[in-house]
Amino acid sequence: MKTLVWVEHDNNAVKDATLAAVTAAGKLGEVHLLVAGANCAAVAEEAAKIAGVGKVHLADNPAYEHALAENVAPLVADLMGHHDAFVCPATTTGKNIAPRVAALLDVMQISDILSVEGDKTFTRPIYAGNAIATVTSSDAKLVITVRGTAFEKAETTGGSGTVEAVSGPADAGLSSFVSSEIAKSERPELTSAKVIVSGGRALKDADTFQEYIIPLADKLGAGVGASRAAVDAGYVPNDYQVGQTGKIVAPEVYIAIGISGAIQHLAGMKDSKTIIAINKDEDAPIFQVADIGLVGDLFKIVPELTEKL
Amino acid sequence: MKILVPVKRVIDYNVKPRVKADGSGVDLTNVKMSMNPFDEIAVEEAIRIKDAGKADEIIAVSVGPAKAQETLRTALAMGADRAILVETDAEVEPLAVAKILKAIADEEQPGLILLGKQAIDDDSNQTGQMLAALMGRPQGTFANTVELDGDSVMVKREIDGGLETVKLAMPAIVTTDLRLNEPRYASLPNIMKAKKKPLDTKSPADFGVDITPRLTTSNVSEPPVRQAGEKVADVDALVAKMKALGIA
């Protein structure tokens, strides 16, 4: 089987989310990549070095700069004439593009796969991760999105892919990019952080969140997350949210502070290697999944912990 | 301008789904069902646009069993003007739903189609994007803010790492994210009024759409269960554990 993997990038560098998709695609067959963007030749060069990669298709066109689905989906659909499976990381970019490609190909997409069980058989979470379905496709071609935390990341070196320029359809003229507000931060991104410190509603307000969570995260070089309750209460922006409706993370260590452990939240972090929970309610559901728990007042515990680390 | 709002009847947000012992699916007998929460947000947004004088009519559509009428009545009680039920007891995949919606859109010619970004049962997150592809129209997925501006719509989208604004030519398809708005509750008088609003019933065959599934589900199982670990007595013990993990 020949696969085509969507390379997630910012026109400068390959994003980590790509690497898990490469691993998933490698379980299906030959791995080809698509780098679609503007002035993104350097991305293609970098992508060609990913272990296990064959051909890298480079579609360099101003119309592809912001990965607008209206423009890139027809490009992918064209390339699928020579490929058997389109494999996309389940990022907001991938989730936006892949179904549009699937419909153009008259294929039923398989979303958010957790494992590859056969040529056309996969497992995927349903009901917010409360159940795992095993599904088999009967379509001639596959369109798949890949949950990043479910697959190892492919090595970024060792590959010797060849870059080949491809051209595709021009700007569809249906949509245009206006602006973006991307939080600039020195911190590791949540989806790639080794350690995450996450705060919940018990943090009380935005100031105390900053005062208690941030110094501990700084000390550990950790990413910062939050529960939906903390986001809805306005302690931190939306993109901090870990959970079924936010980001799905699986760091080495996840430290949940003042988070009770609603199903919604657990769905986003229960695949973390080690979970540490600090909560004053000893019956909080978070302790049922935590490897290490400490019951007590976070406003006393967290400063002491930050100091002693 | 008309706004089309597809809605789905799903297991209620607050119910913990139980997997059937024989692995055939999730047990939905005697389980509370409600409108998919993301679709409620879509209905609410449509009503706000109409209230602002930018739309004339809101049409709610559902593809599902006869009981999906209740879901449509909820949309009507919130403020939709009329409803269409495309009745089938089969499980209809997003691709087939998108084909049915396209056929309805061809008839109704809405300027805007607002739908939830995903249903909380199958978590596919596909229908809106597929509909946009089939119609050859633009898509604004995961909307945080929607602003109509003449012939176009500005959609601020929730993306990894922040927000992105795109401008779409209308007719456009917009899928809702959680923070777009807070849906209203239908008042009792409006629930009564909704019973008299028109609700048409159709079948997938009326639109010439083949709903045969492309995917077969061979098994549904519980996710692996995580075991609770140990509780430590104090911060010193926690620090020792963290050192052992190599993160301190």
Coordinates of C-alpha atoms in Angstrom, one line a residue, chain A residues 44-305:
Chain A
A44 CA 10.4 19.4 2.5
E45 CA 14.2 19.0 2.9
E46 CA 13.7 18.5 6.7
A47 CA 10.8 16.1 6.1
A48 CA 12.9 13.9 3.7
K49 CA 15.2 13.1 6.6
I50 CA 12.4 11.5 8.7
A51 CA 13.2 7.8 9.1
G52 CA 11.3 5.6 6.7
V53 CA 10.2 8.2 4.3
G54 CA 10.2 7.6 0.5
K55 CA 9.0 10.4 -1.8
V56 CA 8.3 13.9 -0.5
H57 CA 5.8 15.8 -2.7
L58 CA 6.4 19.5 -2.4
A59 CA 3.5 21.7 -3.4
D60 CA 4.8 25.3 -3.1
N61 CA 2.1 27.8 -3.9
P62 CA 0.8 31.0 -2.2
A63 CA -2.6 29.4 -2.3
Y64 CA -1.4 26.7 0.1
E65 CA 0.3 29.0 2.6
H66 CA -2.4 28.8 5.4
A67 CA -3.5 25.2 4.5
L68 CA -7.0 26.4 3.7
A69 CA -9.1 23.3 3.2
E70 CA -10.8 24.7 0.1
N71 CA -7.4 24.9 -1.6
V72 CA -5.4 22.0 -0.3
A73 CA -8.2 19.3 -0.4
P74 CA -8.4 19.3 -4.2
L75 CA -4.6 19.0 -4.3
V76 CA -4.6 16.0 -2.0
A77 CA -7.5 14.4 -3.9
D78 CA -5.4 14.7 -7.1
L79 CA -2.4 13.1 -5.5
M80 CA -4.6 10.3 -4.2
G81 CA -4.8 9.1 -7.8
H82 CA -1.5 7.4 -7.1
H83 CA -1.8 6.6 -3.4
D84 CA -4.0 4.2 -1.4
A85 CA -4.3 6.0 1.9
F86 CA -4.2 9.6 3.0
V87 CA -2.9 9.8 6.6
C88 CA -3.3 13.0 8.6
P89 CA -2.3 13.9 12.1
A90 CA -5.6 14.5 14.1
T91 CA -4.6 18.2 14.7
T92 CA -7.1 21.0 14.1
T93 CA -5.4 21.3 10.6
G94 CA -5.8 17.6 9.9
K95 CA -9.4 17.5 11.2
N96 CA -10.2 20.4 8.9
I97 CA -8.7 19.0 5.7
A98 CA -9.1 15.2 5.9
P99 CA -13.0 15.0 5.8
R100 CA -13.0 17.4 2.8
V101 CA -10.6 15.1 1.0
A102 CA -12.6 12.0 2.0
A103 CA -15.8 13.5 0.5
L104 CA -14.1 14.5 -2.7
L105 CA -12.9 10.9 -3.0
D106 CA -16.3 9.5 -1.9
V107 CA -14.7 7.7 1.0
M108 CA -15.8 7.4 4.6
Q109 CA -13.0 8.7 6.8
I110 CA -11.7 6.8 9.9
S111 CA -11.1 9.5 12.6
D112 CA -8.5 9.5 15.3
I113 CA -7.1 6.0 15.0
L114 CA -5.4 4.5 18.0
S115 CA -4.0 1.4 16.3
V116 CA -3.6 -0.3 13.0
E117 CA -5.0 -3.8 13.2
G118 CA -4.8 -4.8 9.5
D119 CA -4.8 -3.4 6.0
K120 CA -8.2 -1.7 6.5
T121 CA -8.9 -2.3 10.1
F122 CA -8.3 0.2 12.9
T123 CA -9.3 1.0 16.5
R124 CA -10.7 4.4 17.4
P125 CA -12.2 6.0 20.4
I126 CA -15.9 6.8 20.5
Y127 CA -18.1 8.3 23.2
A128 CA -15.3 10.6 24.5
G129 CA -13.0 7.6 24.9
N130 CA -15.4 5.7 27.0
A131 CA -15.4 3.0 24.4
I132 CA -13.0 1.7 21.7
A133 CA -14.4 0.6 18.4
T134 CA -12.7 -1.7 15.9
V135 CA -13.7 -0.7 12.4
T136 CA -12.9 -2.0 8.9
S137 CA -13.3 0.1 5.8
S138 CA -14.8 -1.3 2.6
D139 CA -13.7 1.8 0.5
A140 CA -11.1 1.4 -2.2
K141 CA -9.0 4.2 -0.7
L142 CA -8.5 5.1 2.9
V143 CA -8.6 8.5 4.6
I144 CA -7.4 8.4 8.2
T145 CA -6.6 10.8 11.0
V146 CA -4.1 9.7 13.6
R147 CA -4.2 10.4 17.3
G148 CA -0.7 11.6 18.1
T149 CA -0.4 10.1 21.6
A150 CA -1.3 6.6 20.4
F151 CA 1.8 6.1 18.2
E152 CA 5.5 6.5 18.7
K153 CA 7.1 9.4 17.0
A154 CA 9.2 8.5 13.9
E155 CA 12.9 9.5 14.2
T156 CA 13.6 12.9 12.6
T157 CA 16.9 11.6 11.1
G158 CA 18.0 8.7 9.1
G159 CA 15.6 9.0 6.2
S160 CA 16.7 9.7 2.7
G161 CA 13.5 10.7 0.9
T162 CA 13.6 12.4 -2.5
V163 CA 11.8 15.7 -2.9
E164 CA 9.6 16.1 -6.0
A165 CA 7.8 19.3 -6.8
V166 CA 4.1 18.9 -7.7
S167 CA 1.6 21.4 -8.9
G168 CA -2.0 21.5 -7.9
P169 CA -5.2 23.4 -8.4
A170 CA -5.0 27.2 -8.0
D171 CA -6.8 29.2 -5.3
A172 CA -10.4 28.1 -5.2
G173 CA -11.4 31.7 -4.4
L174 CA -13.9 30.6 -1.8
S175 CA -12.0 31.5 1.4
S176 CA -9.1 33.6 2.5
F177 CA -6.9 33.8 5.6
V178 CA -7.4 37.0 7.6
S179 CA -5.3 36.7 10.8
S180 CA -4.2 34.5 13.5
E181 CA -3.5 34.9 17.2
I182 CA -1.0 32.3 18.2
A183 CA 0.2 32.4 21.8
K184 CA 3.9 32.9 21.9
S185 CA 5.6 31.0 24.6
E186 CA 8.9 29.7 25.7
R187 CA 7.2 26.7 27.2
P188 CA 7.0 23.3 25.5
E189 CA 3.8 22.8 23.5
L190 CA 1.2 20.7 25.4
T191 CA 1.1 18.0 22.8
S192 CA 4.9 17.4 22.9
A193 CA 5.8 18.3 26.5
K194 CA 7.5 15.6 28.6
V195 CA 6.0 17.1 31.8
I196 CA 2.7 19.0 32.1
V197 CA 1.5 20.9 35.2
S198 CA -2.3 21.4 34.9
G199 CA -4.6 23.4 37.1
G200 CA -8.3 23.2 37.8
R201 CA -11.1 25.3 39.2
A202 CA -9.7 25.1 42.7
L203 CA -7.1 27.6 41.7
K204 CA -9.7 30.3 42.3
D205 CA -8.8 32.9 39.7
A206 CA -6.5 33.9 36.9
D207 CA -4.0 35.6 39.3
T208 CA -3.7 32.6 41.7
F209 CA -3.4 30.3 38.7
Q210 CA -0.3 32.4 37.6
E211 CA 1.0 32.6 41.1
Y212 CA 0.8 28.9 42.0
I213 CA 1.0 26.9 38.7
I214 CA 3.5 28.9 36.7
P215 CA 6.5 28.8 39.2
L216 CA 6.1 25.0 39.5
A217 CA 6.0 24.6 35.7
D218 CA 9.0 26.8 35.3
K219 CA 11.0 24.7 37.8
L220 CA 10.1 21.5 35.9
G221 CA 10.4 23.0 32.4
A222 CA 6.9 21.8 32.0
G223 CA 4.0 22.7 29.7
V224 CA 1.0 24.3 31.3
G225 CA -2.5 22.9 31.0
A226 CA -5.9 23.4 32.6
S227 CA -9.3 21.7 33.0
R228 CA -12.3 22.9 31.1
A229 CA -13.7 24.3 34.3
A230 CA -10.6 26.5 34.7
V231 CA -10.8 27.6 31.1
D232 CA -14.5 28.4 31.3
A233 CA -13.9 30.4 34.5
G234 CA -11.4 32.5 32.5
Y235 CA -8.3 31.6 34.5
V236 CA -6.4 30.8 31.3
P237 CA -7.0 30.9 27.5
N238 CA -8.8 28.2 25.5
D239 CA -5.7 26.6 24.1
Y240 CA -4.6 25.5 27.6
Q241 CA -7.5 23.1 27.9
V242 CA -6.8 19.4 28.3
G243 CA -9.7 17.1 27.7
Q244 CA -11.9 15.5 25.2
T245 CA -13.0 18.9 23.9
G246 CA -9.5 20.3 24.3
K247 CA -6.1 18.8 23.7
I248 CA -5.3 15.1 24.1
V249 CA -2.0 14.7 25.8
A250 CA 0.2 11.9 27.0
P251 CA 3.3 13.2 28.6
E252 CA 5.8 11.2 30.8
V253 CA 4.4 13.0 33.9
Y254 CA 1.1 14.8 34.2
I255 CA 0.6 16.8 37.4
A256 CA -3.1 17.6 38.1
I257 CA -3.5 20.3 40.7
G258 CA -7.0 21.1 42.0
I259 CA -8.6 19.1 39.3
S260 CA -11.4 16.8 40.4
G261 CA -11.1 14.5 37.4
A262 CA -14.3 14.8 35.3
I263 CA -14.7 12.2 32.6
Q264 CA -14.2 15.0 30.1
H265 CA -10.8 15.8 31.5
L266 CA -9.6 12.2 32.0
A267 CA -10.3 11.5 28.3
G268 CA -7.6 14.0 27.5
M269 CA -4.8 12.8 29.8
K270 CA -5.4 9.3 31.0
D271 CA -2.7 7.9 28.6
S272 CA 0.0 9.9 30.4
K273 CA 2.8 7.6 31.7
T274 CA 2.6 8.8 35.3
I275 CA -0.2 10.9 36.8
I276 CA 0.4 12.9 40.0
A277 CA -2.7 14.4 41.6
I278 CA -2.9 17.0 44.3
N279 CA -6.4 17.7 45.6
K280 CA -8.0 18.4 48.9
D281 CA -10.9 16.0 48.4
E282 CA -9.6 12.5 49.0
D283 CA -12.6 11.0 47.1
A284 CA -12.0 13.1 44.0
P285 CA -12.1 10.8 40.9
I286 CA -8.7 12.0 39.8
F287 CA -7.2 9.8 42.5
Q288 CA -8.7 6.7 40.8
V289 CA -6.3 7.2 37.9
A290 CA -3.4 8.8 39.7
D291 CA -0.2 6.8 40.3
I292 CA 0.8 9.2 43.0
G293 CA -1.7 11.2 45.1
L294 CA -1.3 13.8 47.7
V295 CA -4.4 15.0 49.6
G296 CA -4.3 18.5 51.0
D297 CA -4.6 22.2 50.4
L298 CA -2.9 23.1 47.1
F299 CA -2.2 26.6 48.3
K300 CA 0.1 25.2 50.9
I301 CA 1.4 22.1 49.0
V302 CA 2.3 23.7 45.7
P303 CA 4.6 26.5 47.1
E304 CA 6.3 24.0 49.3
L305 CA 6.7 21.6 46.5

